[in-house]
Amino acid sequence: SSLDKKFAVEYTTTDYSRYGDTYEIEIQTLVLGDFALVGLPCQPYSEIGHKIREKSPYENTMIVSLANGEYGYVTPDSLLGTDSYGARFSIYTSRSGYGTADLLIDHSVAMLKKLKK
């Protein structure tokens, strides 16, 4: 399809070597009373935000996507390699790979718990 062709052209003509095998992204947390913000420099699938909110020690937790960066879509492992929009058409999803969603969740929640102390 024309969308597949556009994806293929973009993917094959972009130089990703600047990222290397791994790269670090910055997660930010801000707490005001019992309200917490988690800033992620990507577009996480809603499932990721739900899990962060579920595990957060704060009654009100909001996820802010595209906070100080843009590393594309991050999908749960169960969607990688499927035809879902984010998994198939994001040039960065293949760069994030398996386990990235869990890392975002785990590190975000750990930061929130540290702030709660």
GROMACS .gro file of N, CA and C in nm:
model
  351
    1SER      N    1   0.085  -0.119   0.000
    1SER     CA    2   0.000   0.000   0.000
    1SER      C    3   0.088   0.124   0.000
    2SER      N    4   0.029   0.238  -0.024
    2SER     CA    5   0.107   0.363  -0.025
    2SER      C    6   0.162   0.394   0.115
    3LEU      N    7   0.088   0.355   0.219
    3LEU     CA    8   0.137   0.376   0.355
    3LEU      C    9   0.258   0.289   0.383
    4ASP      N   10   0.254   0.163   0.339
    4ASP     CA   11   0.370   0.075   0.355
    4ASP      C   12   0.491   0.131   0.282
    5LYS      N   13   0.469   0.183   0.161
    5LYS     CA   14   0.580   0.239   0.083
    5LYS      C   15   0.638   0.361   0.154
    6LYS      N   16   0.552   0.449   0.205
    6LYS     CA   17   0.599   0.568   0.276
    6LYS      C   18   0.681   0.527   0.398
    7PHE      N   19   0.632   0.429   0.472
    7PHE     CA   20   0.703   0.380   0.590
    7PHE      C   21   0.839   0.324   0.551
    8ALA      N   22   0.842   0.243   0.446
    8ALA     CA   23   0.967   0.181   0.402
    8ALA      C   24   1.069   0.285   0.358
    9VAL      N   25   1.025   0.385   0.284
    9VAL     CA   26   1.116   0.491   0.238
    9VAL      C   27   1.173   0.568   0.357
   10GLU      N   28   1.086   0.606   0.450
   10GLU     CA   29   1.132   0.680   0.567
   10GLU      C   30   1.228   0.597   0.650
   11TYR      N   31   1.195   0.471   0.670
   11TYR     CA   32   1.277   0.384   0.754
   11TYR      C   33   1.414   0.359   0.692
   12THR      N   34   1.418   0.339   0.562
   12THR     CA   35   1.545   0.304   0.497
   12THR      C   36   1.631   0.424   0.462
   13THR      N   37   1.578   0.544   0.468
   13THR     CA   38   1.657   0.662   0.434
   13THR      C   39   1.694   0.746   0.557
   14THR      N   40   1.658   0.703   0.674
   14THR     CA   41   1.692   0.776   0.796
   14THR      C   42   1.811   0.709   0.863
   15ASP      N   43   1.905   0.789   0.911
   15ASP     CA   44   2.025   0.737   0.976
   15ASP      C   45   1.998   0.723   1.127
   16TYR      N   46   1.986   0.599   1.171
   16TYR     CA   47   1.960   0.573   1.313
   16TYR      C   48   2.086   0.541   1.392
   17SER      N   49   2.201   0.546   1.328
   17SER     CA   50   2.325   0.509   1.395
   17SER      C   51   2.355   0.599   1.514
   18ARG      N   52   2.302   0.721   1.513
   18ARG     CA   53   2.328   0.811   1.626
   18ARG      C   54   2.270   0.758   1.756
   19TYR      N   55   2.175   0.666   1.749
   19TYR     CA   56   2.116   0.610   1.870
   19TYR      C   57   2.199   0.496   1.928
   20GLY      N   58   2.281   0.430   1.846
   20GLY     CA   59   2.358   0.317   1.895
   20GLY      C   60   2.266   0.200   1.930
   21ASP      N   61   2.321   0.106   2.005
   21ASP     CA   62   2.243  -0.012   2.043
   21ASP      C   63   2.143   0.020   2.154
   22THR      N   64   2.178   0.113   2.239
   22THR     CA   65   2.088   0.154   2.348
   22THR      C   66   2.092   0.306   2.358
   23TYR      N   67   1.992   0.362   2.417
   23TYR     CA   68   1.992   0.505   2.443
   23TYR      C   69   1.910   0.532   2.567
   24GLU      N   70   1.944   0.642   2.632
   24GLU     CA   71   1.874   0.681   2.753
   24GLU      C   72   1.770   0.786   2.721
   25ILE      N   73   1.659   0.779   2.792
   25ILE     CA   74   1.558   0.883   2.782
   25ILE      C   75   1.533   0.934   2.924
   26GLU      N   76   1.482   1.053   2.932
   26GLU     CA   77   1.458   1.114   3.063
   26GLU      C   78   1.311   1.104   3.101
   27ILE      N   79   1.287   1.051   3.219
   27ILE     CA   80   1.153   1.046   3.277
   27ILE      C   81   1.149   1.152   3.386
   28GLN      N   82   1.041   1.228   3.390
   28GLN     CA   83   1.030   1.333   3.489
   28GLN      C   84   0.907   1.309   3.576
   29THR      N   85   0.919   1.341   3.704
   29THR     CA   86   0.804   1.334   3.794
   29THR      C   87   0.794   1.464   3.872
   30LEU      N   88   0.672   1.504   3.897
   30LEU     CA   89   0.644   1.625   3.972
   30LEU      C   90   0.524   1.595   4.062
   31VAL      N   91   0.535   1.632   4.188
   31VAL     CA   92   0.427   1.606   4.283
   31VAL      C   93   0.385   1.736   4.351
   32LEU      N   94   0.254   1.756   4.355
   32LEU     CA   95   0.194   1.867   4.428
   32LEU      C   96   0.084   1.808   4.515
   33GLY      N   97   0.112   1.798   4.645
   33GLY     CA   98   0.014   1.736   4.735
   33GLY      C   99  -0.005   1.590   4.699
   34ASP      N  100  -0.128   1.551   4.667
   34ASP     CA  101  -0.153   1.412   4.628
   34ASP      C  102  -0.180   1.404   4.477
   35PHE      N  103  -0.119   1.494   4.404
   35PHE     CA  104  -0.132   1.496   4.259
   35PHE      C  105   0.007   1.480   4.199
   36ALA      N  106   0.023   1.381   4.113
   36ALA     CA  107   0.154   1.354   4.053
   36ALA      C  108   0.147   1.361   3.901
   37LEU      N  109   0.252   1.413   3.842
   37LEU     CA  110   0.268   1.415   3.697
   37LEU      C  111   0.389   1.329   3.661
   38VAL      N  112   0.375   1.249   3.557
   38VAL     CA  113   0.486   1.171   3.504
   38VAL      C  114   0.506   1.214   3.360
   39GLY      N  115   0.624   1.269   3.329
   39GLY     CA  116   0.654   1.314   3.194
   39GLY      C  117   0.738   1.211   3.121
   40LEU      N  118   0.687   1.163   3.009
   40LEU     CA  119   0.757   1.063   2.927
   40LEU      C  120   0.785   1.123   2.789
   41PRO      N  121   0.908   1.112   2.738
   41PRO     CA  122   0.941   1.171   2.608
   41PRO      C  123   0.907   1.078   2.492
   42CYS      N  124   0.786   1.029   2.492
   42CYS     CA  125   0.742   0.935   2.389
   42CYS      C  126   0.589   0.939   2.386
   43GLN      N  127   0.533   0.856   2.301
   43GLN     CA  128   0.388   0.841   2.297
   43GLN      C  129   0.355   0.700   2.344
   44PRO      N  130   0.335   0.685   2.475
   44PRO     CA  131   0.307   0.551   2.528
   44PRO      C  132   0.163   0.509   2.500
   45TYR      N  133   0.145   0.381   2.470
   45TYR     CA  134   0.009   0.329   2.457
   45TYR      C  135  -0.063   0.350   2.589
   46SER      N  136  -0.192   0.363   2.584
   46SER     CA  137  -0.270   0.392   2.704
   46SER      C  138  -0.251   0.287   2.812
   47GLU      N  139  -0.229   0.164   2.774
   47GLU     CA  140  -0.205   0.056   2.871
   47GLU      C  141  -0.087   0.089   2.963
   48ILE      N  142   0.015   0.153   2.910
   48ILE     CA  143   0.133   0.189   2.988
   48ILE      C  144   0.094   0.294   3.092
   49GLY      N  145   0.021   0.397   3.049
   49GLY     CA  146  -0.025   0.499   3.143
   49GLY      C  147  -0.116   0.442   3.250
   50HIS      N  148  -0.205   0.350   3.211
   50HIS     CA  149  -0.295   0.287   3.308
   50HIS      C  150  -0.215   0.212   3.415
   51LYS      N  151  -0.112   0.140   3.372
   51LYS     CA  152  -0.032   0.063   3.469
   51LYS      C  153   0.046   0.154   3.562
   52ILE      N  154   0.098   0.266   3.511
   52ILE     CA  155   0.167   0.361   3.598
   52ILE      C  156   0.070   0.417   3.701
   53ARG      N  157  -0.048   0.458   3.657
   53ARG     CA  158  -0.149   0.512   3.750
   53ARG      C  159  -0.193   0.408   3.852
   54GLU      N  160  -0.208   0.285   3.807
   54GLU     CA  161  -0.250   0.175   3.894
   54GLU      C  162  -0.150   0.152   4.007
   55LYS      N  163  -0.022   0.163   3.976
   55LYS     CA  164   0.085   0.133   4.072
   55LYS      C  165   0.134   0.256   4.148
   56SER      N  166   0.089   0.373   4.108
   56SER     CA  167   0.134   0.497   4.170
   56SER      C  168   0.085   0.507   4.314
   57PRO      N  169   0.170   0.558   4.404
   57PRO     CA  170   0.126   0.578   4.542
   57PRO      C  171   0.041   0.704   4.560
   58TYR      N  172   0.020   0.777   4.453
   58TYR     CA  173  -0.059   0.900   4.458
   58TYR      C  174  -0.199   0.876   4.406
   59GLU      N  175  -0.294   0.935   4.474
   59GLU     CA  176  -0.435   0.917   4.437
   59GLU      C  177  -0.463   0.967   4.296
   60ASN      N  178  -0.400   1.076   4.258
   60ASN     CA  179  -0.420   1.136   4.125
   60ASN      C  180  -0.286   1.140   4.052
   61THR      N  181  -0.274   1.062   3.947
   61THR     CA  182  -0.151   1.058   3.868
   61THR      C  183  -0.186   1.080   3.722
   62MET      N  184  -0.117   1.174   3.661
   62MET     CA  185  -0.141   1.207   3.521
   62MET      C  186  -0.014   1.180   3.441
   63ILE      N  187  -0.030   1.122   3.324
   63ILE     CA  188   0.082   1.094   3.235
   63ILE      C  189   0.086   1.203   3.129
   64VAL      N  190   0.203   1.261   3.110
   64VAL     CA  191   0.223   1.363   3.007
   64VAL      C  192   0.315   1.302   2.902
   65SER      N  193   0.262   1.285   2.782
   65SER     CA  194   0.346   1.228   2.677
   65SER      C  195   0.417   1.339   2.600
   66LEU      N  196   0.521   1.300   2.529
   66LEU     CA  197   0.603   1.393   2.450
   66LEU      C  198   0.661   1.504   2.538
   67ALA      N  199   0.696   1.470   2.662
   67ALA     CA  200   0.753   1.567   2.755
   67ALA      C  201   0.904   1.578   2.732
   68ASN      N  202   0.946   1.690   2.679
   68ASN     CA  203   1.088   1.719   2.656
   68ASN      C  204   1.159   1.617   2.567
   69GLY      N  205   1.090   1.565   2.470
   69GLY     CA  206   1.151   1.472   2.377
   69GLY      C  207   1.047   1.399   2.296
   70GLU      N  208   1.093   1.329   2.192
   70GLU     CA  209   0.999   1.255   2.107
   70GLU      C  210   1.070   1.131   2.055
   71TYR      N  211   1.043   1.020   2.119
   71TYR     CA  212   1.103   0.892   2.080
   71TYR      C  213   0.999   0.799   2.019
   72GLY      N  214   0.894   0.855   1.967
   72GLY     CA  215   0.794   0.775   1.897
   72GLY      C  216   0.703   0.697   1.989
   73TYR      N  217   0.631   0.605   1.930
   73TYR     CA  218   0.537   0.522   2.004
   73TYR      C  219   0.612   0.417   2.085
   74VAL      N  220   0.561   0.390   2.203
   74VAL     CA  221   0.610   0.276   2.283
   74VAL      C  222   0.488   0.190   2.309
   75THR      N  223   0.497   0.066   2.264
   75THR     CA  224   0.385  -0.026   2.277
   75THR      C  225   0.417  -0.134   2.379
   76PRO      N  226   0.315  -0.194   2.437
   76PRO     CA  227   0.338  -0.311   2.522
   76PRO      C  228   0.401  -0.423   2.438
   77ASP      N  229   0.476  -0.509   2.502
   77ASP     CA  230   0.541  -0.620   2.430
   77ASP      C  231   0.443  -0.702   2.348
   78SER      N  232   0.321  -0.717   2.398
   78SER     CA  233   0.223  -0.800   2.329
   78SER      C  234   0.186  -0.746   2.190
   79LEU      N  235   0.212  -0.618   2.165
   79LEU     CA  236   0.178  -0.559   2.035
   79LEU      C  237   0.296  -0.551   1.939
   80LEU      N  238   0.418  -0.567   1.990
   80LEU     CA  239   0.534  -0.560   1.902
   80LEU      C  240   0.528  -0.673   1.799
   81GLY      N  241   0.558  -0.640   1.676
   81GLY     CA  242   0.554  -0.739   1.569
   81GLY      C  243   0.416  -0.762   1.511
   82THR      N  244   0.318  -0.683   1.555
   82THR     CA  245   0.182  -0.697   1.502
   82THR      C  246   0.155  -0.586   1.401
   83ASP      N  247   0.035  -0.585   1.349
   83ASP     CA  248  -0.004  -0.481   1.254
   83ASP      C  249  -0.066  -0.360   1.322
   84SER      N  250  -0.055  -0.348   1.454
   84SER     CA  251  -0.111  -0.230   1.519
   84SER      C  252  -0.036  -0.106   1.471
   85TYR      N  253  -0.105   0.006   1.469
   85TYR     CA  254  -0.048   0.129   1.413
   85TYR      C  255   0.089   0.162   1.472
   86GLY      N  256   0.095   0.174   1.603
   86GLY     CA  257   0.220   0.215   1.667
   86GLY      C  258   0.332   0.117   1.648
   87ALA      N  259   0.300  -0.011   1.656
   87ALA     CA  260   0.403  -0.113   1.642
   87ALA      C  261   0.455  -0.123   1.500
   88ARG      N  262   0.370  -0.099   1.404
   88ARG     CA  263   0.410  -0.118   1.264
   88ARG      C  264   0.466   0.008   1.199
   89PHE      N  265   0.408   0.123   1.228
   89PHE     CA  266   0.443   0.241   1.153
   89PHE      C  267   0.532   0.342   1.224
   90SER      N  268   0.563   0.321   1.350
   90SER     CA  269   0.653   0.412   1.417
   90SER      C  270   0.796   0.370   1.390
   91ILE      N  271   0.875   0.460   1.340
   91ILE     CA  272   1.014   0.426   1.310
   91ILE      C  273   1.092   0.402   1.438
   92TYR      N  274   1.042   0.450   1.550
   92TYR     CA  275   1.115   0.431   1.675
   92TYR      C  276   1.073   0.305   1.749
   93THR      N  277   0.957   0.253   1.723
   93THR     CA  278   0.912   0.137   1.799
   93THR      C  279   1.010   0.022   1.785
   94SER      N  280   1.058   0.000   1.665
   94SER     CA  281   1.154  -0.108   1.646
   94SER      C  282   1.284  -0.077   1.719
   95ARG      N  283   1.310   0.050   1.747
   95ARG     CA  284   1.428   0.088   1.823
   95ARG      C  285   1.407   0.063   1.972
   96SER      N  286   1.284   0.070   2.019
   96SER     CA  287   1.261   0.054   2.162
   96SER      C  288   1.261  -0.093   2.203
   97GLY      N  289   1.202  -0.177   2.126
   97GLY     CA  290   1.208  -0.320   2.148
   97GLY      C  291   1.135  -0.372   2.270
   98TYR      N  292   1.152  -0.501   2.290
   98TYR     CA  293   1.084  -0.570   2.399
   98TYR      C  294   1.136  -0.522   2.534
   99GLY      N  295   1.044  -0.504   2.626
   99GLY     CA  296   1.078  -0.464   2.762
   99GLY      C  297   1.077  -0.314   2.787
  100THR      N  298   1.067  -0.235   2.680
  100THR     CA  299   1.071  -0.089   2.697
  100THR      C  300   0.950  -0.039   2.777
  101ALA      N  301   0.833  -0.090   2.748
  101ALA     CA  302   0.714  -0.047   2.822
  101ALA      C  303   0.728  -0.078   2.970
  102ASP      N  304   0.778  -0.197   3.001
  102ASP     CA  305   0.797  -0.234   3.142
  102ASP      C  306   0.899  -0.144   3.210
  103LEU      N  307   1.005  -0.106   3.138
  103LEU     CA  308   1.104  -0.015   3.195
  103LEU      C  309   1.042   0.121   3.226
  104LEU      N  310   0.961   0.172   3.134
  104LEU     CA  311   0.894   0.300   3.159
  104LEU      C  312   0.805   0.292   3.282
  105ILE      N  313   0.729   0.184   3.292
  105ILE     CA  314   0.639   0.166   3.406
  105ILE      C  315   0.718   0.155   3.535
  106ASP      N  316   0.815   0.065   3.536
  106ASP     CA  317   0.892   0.038   3.659
  106ASP      C  318   0.967   0.162   3.708
  107HIS      N  319   1.033   0.232   3.617
  107HIS     CA  320   1.110   0.349   3.659
  107HIS      C  321   1.019   0.465   3.700
  108SER      N  322   0.910   0.483   3.631
  108SER     CA  323   0.816   0.589   3.669
  108SER      C  324   0.760   0.565   3.809
  109VAL      N  325   0.718   0.444   3.834
  109VAL     CA  326   0.660   0.409   3.965
  109VAL      C  327   0.766   0.419   4.075
  110ALA      N  328   0.888   0.375   4.046
  110ALA     CA  329   0.996   0.384   4.145
  110ALA      C  330   1.023   0.531   4.182
  111MET      N  331   1.021   0.619   4.082
  111MET     CA  332   1.043   0.761   4.109
  111MET      C  333   0.930   0.819   4.193
  112LEU      N  334   0.808   0.780   4.162
  112LEU     CA  335   0.692   0.828   4.240
  112LEU      C  336   0.699   0.779   4.384
  113LYS      N  337   0.736   0.653   4.402
  113LYS     CA  338   0.747   0.598   4.539
  113LYS      C  339   0.857   0.668   4.618
  114LYS      N  340   0.965   0.700   4.550
  114LYS     CA  341   1.075   0.772   4.617
  114LYS      C  342   1.028   0.910   4.662
  115LEU      N  343   0.950   0.977   4.579
  115LEU     CA  344   0.897   1.109   4.616
  115LEU      C  345   0.796   1.101   4.730
  116LYS      N  346   0.728   0.988   4.740
  116LYS     CA  347   0.626   0.971   4.844
  116LYS      C  348   0.687   0.961   4.982
  117LYS      N  349   0.812   0.914   4.991
  117LYS     CA  350   0.879   0.899   5.120
  117LYS      C  351   0.901   1.030   5.182
   0.00000   0.00000   0.00000
